[in-house]
Amino acid sequence: MLYREGKGVKKDEKKMVFHLEEAAFDGFPAARYNLGVVEEEHGRMDRAVKHYIIGANHGHNESLATLKKGYRRGLVSKEDFAAALRAHQAAVDATKSPQREAAKVDLQKLKVARTAY
């Protein structure tokens, strides 16, 4: 996103999209979401929805929230939204484990301890 905002580099949308595509192909759901945003900004809602669906299918919450908004506005079909919702839940469920839950509890305790000082 540095190329988008020009932070430390010259603004360059082509380079930004190139790197987002590379990240998306390597399995980073947030990159799919960001590609969807770019497509939406250029008025290519059909392509944007496809990126959001892929992101949601990999458990990306913002992609799912954006699809929900699109569904409410009539831009996403009921079938596509329902399928993305099911796939998102399956992806989230696949990442659950007792170790992750314990780590969340430990992290929360650490945050509380830091605010106590």
mmCIF file of N, CA and C in Angstrom:
data_model
loop_
_atom_site.group_PDB
_atom_site.id
_atom_site.type_symbol
_atom_site.label_atom_id
_atom_site.label_comp_id
_atom_site.label_asym_id
_atom_site.label_seq_id
_atom_site.Cartn_x
_atom_site.Cartn_y
_atom_site.Cartn_z
ATOM 1 N N MET A 1 0.821 -1.189 0.000
ATOM 2 C CA MET A 1 0.000 0.000 0.000
ATOM 3 C C MET A 1 0.866 1.255 0.000
ATOM 4 N N LEU A 2 2.156 1.083 0.108
ATOM 5 C CA LEU A 2 3.041 2.239 0.077
ATOM 6 C C LEU A 2 2.940 2.975 -1.255
ATOM 7 N N TYR A 3 2.809 2.218 -2.338
ATOM 8 C CA TYR A 3 2.689 2.845 -3.659
ATOM 9 C C TYR A 3 1.374 3.608 -3.802
ATOM 10 N N ARG A 4 0.356 3.182 -3.095
ATOM 11 C CA ARG A 4 -0.940 3.862 -3.163
ATOM 12 C C ARG A 4 -0.865 5.240 -2.510
ATOM 13 N N GLU A 5 -0.197 5.289 -1.358
ATOM 14 C CA GLU A 5 -0.154 6.518 -0.576
ATOM 15 C C GLU A 5 1.110 7.334 -0.814
ATOM 16 N N GLY A 6 2.088 6.756 -1.505
ATOM 17 C CA GLY A 6 3.333 7.467 -1.742
ATOM 18 C C GLY A 6 4.197 7.599 -0.506
ATOM 19 N N LYS A 7 4.138 6.615 0.366
ATOM 20 C CA LYS A 7 4.946 6.647 1.596
ATOM 21 C C LYS A 7 6.324 6.044 1.320
ATOM 22 N N GLY A 8 7.319 6.908 1.255
ATOM 23 C CA GLY A 8 8.681 6.453 1.013
ATOM 24 C C GLY A 8 8.982 6.126 -0.432
ATOM 25 N N VAL A 9 7.966 6.106 -1.260
ATOM 26 C CA VAL A 9 8.125 5.837 -2.694
ATOM 27 C C VAL A 9 7.166 6.746 -3.465
ATOM 28 N N LYS A 10 7.417 6.876 -4.752
ATOM 29 C CA LYS A 10 6.530 7.664 -5.601
ATOM 30 C C LYS A 10 5.213 6.899 -5.795
ATOM 31 N N LYS A 11 4.095 7.620 -5.765
ATOM 32 C CA LYS A 11 2.803 6.971 -6.003
ATOM 33 C C LYS A 11 2.829 6.300 -7.373
ATOM 34 N N ASP A 12 2.376 5.054 -7.403
ATOM 35 C CA ASP A 12 2.381 4.302 -8.656
ATOM 36 C C ASP A 12 1.331 3.199 -8.562
ATOM 37 N N GLU A 13 0.192 3.437 -9.182
ATOM 38 C CA GLU A 13 -0.905 2.469 -9.081
ATOM 39 C C GLU A 13 -0.568 1.145 -9.753
ATOM 40 N N LYS A 14 0.151 1.182 -10.856
ATOM 41 C CA LYS A 14 0.503 -0.066 -11.538
ATOM 42 C C LYS A 14 1.372 -0.950 -10.651
ATOM 43 N N LYS A 15 2.355 -0.360 -9.992
ATOM 44 C CA LYS A 15 3.211 -1.142 -9.093
ATOM 45 C C LYS A 15 2.413 -1.643 -7.898
ATOM 46 N N MET A 16 1.507 -0.800 -7.407
ATOM 47 C CA MET A 16 0.679 -1.201 -6.280
ATOM 48 C C MET A 16 -0.138 -2.438 -6.649
ATOM 49 N N VAL A 17 -0.791 -2.375 -7.799
ATOM 50 C CA VAL A 17 -1.624 -3.501 -8.238
ATOM 51 C C VAL A 17 -0.764 -4.742 -8.478
ATOM 52 N N PHE A 18 0.411 -4.555 -9.069
ATOM 53 C CA PHE A 18 1.309 -5.684 -9.299
ATOM 54 C C PHE A 18 1.629 -6.398 -7.989
ATOM 55 N N HIS A 19 2.016 -5.626 -6.980
ATOM 56 C CA HIS A 19 2.391 -6.239 -5.703
ATOM 57 C C HIS A 19 1.184 -6.830 -4.974
ATOM 58 N N LEU A 20 0.026 -6.195 -5.111
ATOM 59 C CA LEU A 20 -1.188 -6.773 -4.523
ATOM 60 C C LEU A 20 -1.525 -8.101 -5.184
ATOM 61 N N GLU A 21 -1.384 -8.162 -6.505
ATOM 62 C CA GLU A 21 -1.662 -9.420 -7.220
ATOM 63 C C GLU A 21 -0.698 -10.515 -6.784
ATOM 64 N N GLU A 22 0.580 -10.158 -6.645
ATOM 65 C CA GLU A 22 1.567 -11.139 -6.189
ATOM 66 C C GLU A 22 1.184 -11.673 -4.805
ATOM 67 N N ALA A 23 0.824 -10.763 -3.914
ATOM 68 C CA ALA A 23 0.437 -11.169 -2.561
ATOM 69 C C ALA A 23 -0.836 -12.006 -2.576
ATOM 70 N N ALA A 24 -1.787 -11.612 -3.410
ATOM 71 C CA ALA A 24 -3.046 -12.359 -3.506
ATOM 72 C C ALA A 24 -2.792 -13.778 -4.012
ATOM 73 N N PHE A 25 -1.951 -13.904 -5.020
ATOM 74 C CA PHE A 25 -1.652 -15.226 -5.566
ATOM 75 C C PHE A 25 -0.876 -16.082 -4.567
ATOM 76 N N ASP A 26 -0.164 -15.417 -3.646
ATOM 77 C CA ASP A 26 0.554 -16.145 -2.604
ATOM 78 C C ASP A 26 -0.335 -16.479 -1.412
ATOM 79 N N GLY A 27 -1.617 -16.105 -1.481
ATOM 80 C CA GLY A 27 -2.564 -16.524 -0.458
ATOM 81 C C GLY A 27 -2.862 -15.528 0.643
ATOM 82 N N PHE A 28 -2.609 -14.247 0.429
ATOM 83 C CA PHE A 28 -2.905 -13.245 1.442
ATOM 84 C C PHE A 28 -4.285 -12.639 1.182
ATOM 85 N N PRO A 29 -5.286 -12.999 1.989
ATOM 86 C CA PRO A 29 -6.655 -12.538 1.752
ATOM 87 C C PRO A 29 -6.810 -11.018 1.783
ATOM 88 N N ALA A 30 -6.032 -10.325 2.590
ATOM 89 C CA ALA A 30 -6.136 -8.865 2.652
ATOM 90 C C ALA A 30 -5.762 -8.246 1.308
ATOM 91 N N ALA A 31 -4.855 -8.883 0.584
ATOM 92 C CA ALA A 31 -4.488 -8.393 -0.745
ATOM 93 C C ALA A 31 -5.675 -8.523 -1.698
ATOM 94 N N ARG A 32 -6.432 -9.611 -1.578
ATOM 95 C CA ARG A 32 -7.643 -9.768 -2.399
ATOM 96 C C ARG A 32 -8.626 -8.646 -2.095
ATOM 97 N N TYR A 33 -8.784 -8.358 -0.819
ATOM 98 C CA TYR A 33 -9.681 -7.271 -0.418
ATOM 99 C C TYR A 33 -9.227 -5.961 -1.054
ATOM 100 N N ASN A 34 -7.938 -5.665 -0.951
ATOM 101 C CA ASN A 34 -7.425 -4.416 -1.504
ATOM 102 C C ASN A 34 -7.554 -4.363 -3.022
ATOM 103 N N LEU A 35 -7.387 -5.496 -3.699
ATOM 104 C CA LEU A 35 -7.629 -5.525 -5.141
ATOM 105 C C LEU A 35 -9.097 -5.237 -5.444
ATOM 106 N N GLY A 36 -9.978 -5.739 -4.595
ATOM 107 C CA GLY A 36 -11.399 -5.445 -4.756
ATOM 108 C C GLY A 36 -11.677 -3.957 -4.617
ATOM 109 N N VAL A 37 -11.022 -3.319 -3.667
ATOM 110 C CA VAL A 37 -11.192 -1.876 -3.479
ATOM 111 C C VAL A 37 -10.744 -1.123 -4.725
ATOM 112 N N VAL A 38 -9.604 -1.523 -5.280
ATOM 113 C CA VAL A 38 -9.094 -0.869 -6.489
ATOM 114 C C VAL A 38 -10.082 -1.043 -7.639
ATOM 115 N N GLU A 39 -10.579 -2.262 -7.817
ATOM 116 C CA GLU A 39 -11.538 -2.518 -8.904
ATOM 117 C C GLU A 39 -12.805 -1.701 -8.697
ATOM 118 N N GLU A 40 -13.265 -1.609 -7.468
ATOM 119 C CA GLU A 40 -14.470 -0.836 -7.171
ATOM 120 C C GLU A 40 -14.246 0.647 -7.476
ATOM 121 N N GLU A 41 -13.073 1.160 -7.133
ATOM 122 C CA GLU A 41 -12.761 2.563 -7.419
ATOM 123 C C GLU A 41 -12.768 2.849 -8.916
ATOM 124 N N HIS A 42 -12.480 1.830 -9.719
ATOM 125 C CA HIS A 42 -12.473 1.995 -11.169
ATOM 126 C C HIS A 42 -13.814 1.605 -11.810
ATOM 127 N N GLY A 43 -14.804 1.363 -10.966
ATOM 128 C CA GLY A 43 -16.140 1.072 -11.470
ATOM 129 C C GLY A 43 -16.351 -0.340 -11.974
ATOM 130 N N ARG A 44 -15.436 -1.225 -11.671
ATOM 131 C CA ARG A 44 -15.555 -2.621 -12.118
ATOM 132 C C ARG A 44 -16.055 -3.471 -10.958
ATOM 133 N N MET A 45 -17.333 -3.278 -10.644
ATOM 134 C CA MET A 45 -17.911 -3.925 -9.464
ATOM 135 C C MET A 45 -17.927 -5.444 -9.586
ATOM 136 N N ASP A 46 -18.135 -5.975 -10.783
ATOM 137 C CA ASP A 46 -18.153 -7.432 -10.945
ATOM 138 C C ASP A 46 -16.803 -8.038 -10.561
ATOM 139 N N ARG A 47 -15.727 -7.400 -10.961
ATOM 140 C CA ARG A 47 -14.392 -7.888 -10.604
ATOM 141 C C ARG A 47 -14.124 -7.682 -9.112
ATOM 142 N N ALA A 48 -14.586 -6.559 -8.580
ATOM 143 C CA ALA A 48 -14.406 -6.283 -7.152
ATOM 144 C C ALA A 48 -15.080 -7.362 -6.321
ATOM 145 N N VAL A 49 -16.301 -7.718 -6.682
ATOM 146 C CA VAL A 49 -17.049 -8.738 -5.938
ATOM 147 C C VAL A 49 -16.301 -10.067 -5.958
ATOM 148 N N LYS A 50 -15.710 -10.416 -7.092
ATOM 149 C CA LYS A 50 -14.953 -11.669 -7.165
ATOM 150 C C LYS A 50 -13.785 -11.665 -6.188
ATOM 151 N N HIS A 51 -13.083 -10.528 -6.098
ATOM 152 C CA HIS A 51 -11.972 -10.436 -5.146
ATOM 153 C C HIS A 51 -12.476 -10.534 -3.711
ATOM 154 N N TYR A 52 -13.580 -9.848 -3.414
ATOM 155 C CA TYR A 52 -14.133 -9.896 -2.062
ATOM 156 C C TYR A 52 -14.570 -11.320 -1.707
ATOM 157 N N ILE A 53 -15.152 -12.025 -2.661
ATOM 158 C CA ILE A 53 -15.579 -13.408 -2.411
ATOM 159 C C ILE A 53 -14.374 -14.283 -2.084
ATOM 160 N N ILE A 54 -13.315 -14.151 -2.859
ATOM 161 C CA ILE A 54 -12.117 -14.957 -2.605
ATOM 162 C C ILE A 54 -11.533 -14.626 -1.234
ATOM 163 N N GLY A 55 -11.485 -13.326 -0.902
ATOM 164 C CA GLY A 55 -10.987 -12.930 0.416
ATOM 165 C C GLY A 55 -11.834 -13.504 1.538
ATOM 166 N N ALA A 56 -13.146 -13.407 1.387
ATOM 167 C CA ALA A 56 -14.056 -13.943 2.404
ATOM 168 C C ALA A 56 -13.907 -15.463 2.514
ATOM 169 N N ASN A 57 -13.731 -16.126 1.383
ATOM 170 C CA ASN A 57 -13.561 -17.582 1.389
ATOM 171 C C ASN A 57 -12.327 -18.013 2.171
ATOM 172 N N HIS A 58 -11.375 -17.095 2.312
ATOM 173 C CA HIS A 58 -10.160 -17.390 3.069
ATOM 174 C C HIS A 58 -10.204 -16.824 4.482
ATOM 175 N N GLY A 59 -11.400 -16.403 4.927
ATOM 176 C CA GLY A 59 -11.567 -15.981 6.307
ATOM 177 C C GLY A 59 -11.331 -14.506 6.584
ATOM 178 N N HIS A 60 -11.259 -13.682 5.543
ATOM 179 C CA HIS A 60 -11.003 -12.246 5.727
ATOM 180 C C HIS A 60 -12.300 -11.528 6.093
ATOM 181 N N ASN A 61 -12.339 -10.965 7.293
ATOM 182 C CA ASN A 61 -13.564 -10.350 7.814
ATOM 183 C C ASN A 61 -14.007 -9.116 7.035
ATOM 184 N N GLU A 62 -13.065 -8.266 6.637
ATOM 185 C CA GLU A 62 -13.439 -7.062 5.890
ATOM 186 C C GLU A 62 -14.053 -7.413 4.535
ATOM 187 N N SER A 63 -13.538 -8.452 3.905
ATOM 188 C CA SER A 63 -14.115 -8.888 2.632
ATOM 189 C C SER A 63 -15.559 -9.322 2.825
ATOM 190 N N LEU A 64 -15.801 -10.073 3.884
ATOM 191 C CA LEU A 64 -17.162 -10.531 4.164
ATOM 192 C C LEU A 64 -18.077 -9.347 4.467
ATOM 193 N N ALA A 65 -17.601 -8.391 5.256
ATOM 194 C CA ALA A 65 -18.405 -7.210 5.590
ATOM 195 C C ALA A 65 -18.731 -6.400 4.340
ATOM 196 N N THR A 66 -17.779 -6.308 3.427
ATOM 197 C CA THR A 66 -18.014 -5.576 2.182
ATOM 198 C C THR A 66 -19.019 -6.310 1.310
ATOM 199 N N LEU A 67 -18.937 -7.626 1.275
ATOM 200 C CA LEU A 67 -19.935 -8.406 0.526
ATOM 201 C C LEU A 67 -21.326 -8.215 1.120
ATOM 202 N N LYS A 68 -21.402 -8.162 2.431
ATOM 203 C CA LYS A 68 -22.688 -7.956 3.101
ATOM 204 C C LYS A 68 -23.291 -6.617 2.685
ATOM 205 N N LYS A 69 -22.468 -5.580 2.662
ATOM 206 C CA LYS A 69 -22.948 -4.263 2.213
ATOM 207 C C LYS A 69 -23.393 -4.328 0.752
ATOM 208 N N GLY A 70 -22.616 -5.025 -0.064
ATOM 209 C CA GLY A 70 -22.973 -5.175 -1.473
ATOM 210 C C GLY A 70 -24.270 -5.944 -1.656
ATOM 211 N N TYR A 71 -24.473 -6.950 -0.823
ATOM 212 C CA TYR A 71 -25.729 -7.718 -0.880
ATOM 213 C C TYR A 71 -26.911 -6.824 -0.530
ATOM 214 N N ARG A 72 -26.757 -6.013 0.501
ATOM 215 C CA ARG A 72 -27.831 -5.103 0.909
ATOM 216 C C ARG A 72 -28.153 -4.072 -0.175
ATOM 217 N N ARG A 73 -27.125 -3.698 -0.941
ATOM 218 C CA ARG A 73 -27.330 -2.721 -2.015
ATOM 219 C C ARG A 73 -27.740 -3.381 -3.331
ATOM 220 N N GLY A 74 -27.844 -4.694 -3.341
ATOM 221 C CA GLY A 74 -28.262 -5.403 -4.541
ATOM 222 C C GLY A 74 -27.145 -5.656 -5.536
ATOM 223 N N LEU A 75 -25.895 -5.520 -5.105
ATOM 224 C CA LEU A 75 -24.752 -5.721 -5.994
ATOM 225 C C LEU A 75 -24.193 -7.136 -5.929
ATOM 226 N N VAL A 76 -24.584 -7.869 -4.904
ATOM 227 C CA VAL A 76 -24.127 -9.246 -4.709
ATOM 228 C C VAL A 76 -25.362 -10.121 -4.602
ATOM 229 N N SER A 77 -25.368 -11.226 -5.342
ATOM 230 C CA SER A 77 -26.535 -12.112 -5.310
ATOM 231 C C SER A 77 -26.632 -12.826 -3.968
ATOM 232 N N LYS A 78 -27.844 -13.250 -3.659
ATOM 233 C CA LYS A 78 -28.088 -13.987 -2.425
ATOM 234 C C LYS A 78 -27.257 -15.265 -2.392
ATOM 235 N N GLU A 79 -27.163 -15.940 -3.536
ATOM 236 C CA GLU A 79 -26.416 -17.195 -3.616
ATOM 237 C C GLU A 79 -24.920 -16.970 -3.384
ATOM 238 N N ASP A 80 -24.372 -15.917 -4.017
ATOM 239 C CA ASP A 80 -22.947 -15.625 -3.838
ATOM 240 C C ASP A 80 -22.646 -15.244 -2.393
ATOM 241 N N PHE A 81 -23.507 -14.434 -1.799
ATOM 242 C CA PHE A 81 -23.278 -14.022 -0.417
ATOM 243 C C PHE A 81 -23.379 -15.220 0.520
ATOM 244 N N ALA A 82 -24.386 -16.070 0.322
ATOM 245 C CA ALA A 82 -24.564 -17.246 1.184
ATOM 246 C C ALA A 82 -23.367 -18.194 1.059
ATOM 247 N N ALA A 83 -22.890 -18.407 -0.161
ATOM 248 C CA ALA A 83 -21.740 -19.293 -0.365
ATOM 249 C C ALA A 83 -20.487 -18.713 0.286
ATOM 250 N N ALA A 84 -20.294 -17.408 0.152
ATOM 251 C CA ALA A 84 -19.132 -16.759 0.764
ATOM 252 C C ALA A 84 -19.223 -16.827 2.284
ATOM 253 N N LEU A 85 -20.411 -16.654 2.822
ATOM 254 C CA LEU A 85 -20.609 -16.719 4.263
ATOM 255 C C LEU A 85 -20.264 -18.115 4.793
ATOM 256 N N ARG A 86 -20.720 -19.136 4.101
ATOM 257 C CA ARG A 86 -20.413 -20.517 4.515
ATOM 258 C C ARG A 86 -18.906 -20.797 4.428
ATOM 259 N N ALA A 87 -18.287 -20.368 3.333
ATOM 260 C CA ALA A 87 -16.848 -20.606 3.155
ATOM 261 C C ALA A 87 -16.034 -19.825 4.187
ATOM 262 N N HIS A 88 -16.467 -18.602 4.487
ATOM 263 C CA HIS A 88 -15.780 -17.797 5.501
ATOM 264 C C HIS A 88 -15.828 -18.502 6.852
ATOM 265 N N GLN A 89 -16.999 -18.980 7.225
ATOM 266 C CA GLN A 89 -17.134 -19.668 8.510
ATOM 267 C C GLN A 89 -16.281 -20.926 8.551
ATOM 268 N N ALA A 90 -16.228 -21.656 7.449
ATOM 269 C CA ALA A 90 -15.395 -22.859 7.391
ATOM 270 C C ALA A 90 -13.921 -22.503 7.545
ATOM 271 N N ALA A 91 -13.497 -21.410 6.924
ATOM 272 C CA ALA A 91 -12.093 -20.983 7.035
ATOM 273 C C ALA A 91 -11.773 -20.561 8.460
ATOM 274 N N VAL A 92 -12.683 -19.844 9.089
ATOM 275 C CA VAL A 92 -12.473 -19.417 10.475
ATOM 276 C C VAL A 92 -12.429 -20.635 11.396
ATOM 277 N N ASP A 93 -13.352 -21.566 11.194
ATOM 278 C CA ASP A 93 -13.380 -22.774 12.016
ATOM 279 C C ASP A 93 -12.100 -23.594 11.859
ATOM 280 N N ALA A 94 -11.543 -23.603 10.653
ATOM 281 C CA ALA A 94 -10.334 -24.379 10.389
ATOM 282 C C ALA A 94 -9.129 -23.824 11.133
ATOM 283 N N THR A 95 -9.174 -22.563 11.516
ATOM 284 C CA THR A 95 -8.035 -21.972 12.225
ATOM 285 C C THR A 95 -8.171 -22.069 13.740
ATOM 286 N N LYS A 96 -9.274 -22.599 14.217
ATOM 287 C CA LYS A 96 -9.475 -22.708 15.667
ATOM 288 C C LYS A 96 -8.740 -23.926 16.210
ATOM 289 N N SER A 97 -8.107 -23.726 17.362
ATOM 290 C CA SER A 97 -7.438 -24.831 18.048
ATOM 291 C C SER A 97 -7.314 -24.448 19.523
ATOM 292 N N PRO A 98 -7.143 -25.430 20.383
ATOM 293 C CA PRO A 98 -6.975 -25.120 21.809
ATOM 294 C C PRO A 98 -5.761 -24.206 22.070
ATOM 295 N N GLN A 99 -4.697 -24.399 21.285
ATOM 296 C CA GLN A 99 -3.509 -23.572 21.468
ATOM 297 C C GLN A 99 -3.800 -22.115 21.111
ATOM 298 N N ARG A 100 -4.526 -21.880 20.036
ATOM 299 C CA ARG A 100 -4.864 -20.507 19.637
ATOM 300 C C ARG A 100 -5.769 -19.850 20.676
ATOM 301 N N GLU A 101 -6.722 -20.609 21.190
ATOM 302 C CA GLU A 101 -7.625 -20.060 22.202
ATOM 303 C C GLU A 101 -6.857 -19.691 23.467
ATOM 304 N N ALA A 102 -5.917 -20.547 23.868
ATOM 305 C CA ALA A 102 -5.099 -20.255 25.046
ATOM 306 C C ALA A 102 -4.226 -19.022 24.806
ATOM 307 N N ALA A 103 -3.705 -18.894 23.600
ATOM 308 C CA ALA A 103 -2.883 -17.728 23.269
ATOM 309 C C ALA A 103 -3.714 -16.447 23.311
ATOM 310 N N LYS A 104 -4.956 -16.507 22.870
ATOM 311 C CA LYS A 104 -5.841 -15.334 22.930
ATOM 312 C C LYS A 104 -6.065 -14.905 24.387
ATOM 313 N N VAL A 105 -6.299 -15.886 25.244
ATOM 314 C CA VAL A 105 -6.511 -15.590 26.670
ATOM 315 C C VAL A 105 -5.250 -14.961 27.261
ATOM 316 N N ASP A 106 -4.087 -15.534 26.951
ATOM 317 C CA ASP A 106 -2.826 -14.999 27.461
ATOM 318 C C ASP A 106 -2.580 -13.581 26.957
ATOM 319 N N LEU A 107 -2.880 -13.330 25.701
ATOM 320 C CA LEU A 107 -2.705 -11.995 25.130
ATOM 321 C C LEU A 107 -3.629 -10.990 25.810
ATOM 322 N N GLN A 108 -4.846 -11.398 26.065
ATOM 323 C CA GLN A 108 -5.802 -10.517 26.747
ATOM 324 C C GLN A 108 -5.316 -10.191 28.157
ATOM 325 N N LYS A 109 -4.784 -11.189 28.864
ATOM 326 C CA LYS A 109 -4.246 -10.965 30.208
ATOM 327 C C LYS A 109 -3.068 -9.990 30.156
ATOM 328 N N LEU A 110 -2.225 -10.136 29.148
ATOM 329 C CA LEU A 110 -1.078 -9.249 28.986
ATOM 330 C C LEU A 110 -1.533 -7.812 28.743
ATOM 331 N N LYS A 111 -2.545 -7.633 27.900
ATOM 332 C CA LYS A 111 -3.075 -6.306 27.638
ATOM 333 C C LYS A 111 -3.647 -5.664 28.899
ATOM 334 N N VAL A 112 -4.362 -6.441 29.693
ATOM 335 C CA VAL A 112 -4.929 -5.944 30.948
ATOM 336 C C VAL A 112 -3.804 -5.571 31.897
ATOM 337 N N ALA A 113 -2.774 -6.398 31.984
ATOM 338 C CA ALA A 113 -1.651 -6.127 32.874
ATOM 339 C C ALA A 113 -0.922 -4.848 32.465
ATOM 340 N N ARG A 114 -0.807 -4.603 31.181
ATOM 341 C CA ARG A 114 -0.117 -3.393 30.700
ATOM 342 C C ARG A 114 -0.904 -2.131 31.023
ATOM 343 N N THR A 115 -2.217 -2.216 30.983
ATOM 344 C CA THR A 115 -3.037 -1.021 31.284
ATOM 345 C C THR A 115 -3.084 -0.744 32.778
ATOM 346 N N ALA A 116 -2.739 -1.739 33.594
ATOM 347 C CA ALA A 116 -2.758 -1.561 35.047
ATOM 348 C C ALA A 116 -1.587 -0.702 35.529
ATOM 349 N N TYR A 117 -0.541 -0.598 34.742
ATOM 350 C CA TYR A 117 0.645 0.183 35.155
ATOM 351 C C TYR A 117 0.441 1.627 34.927
#
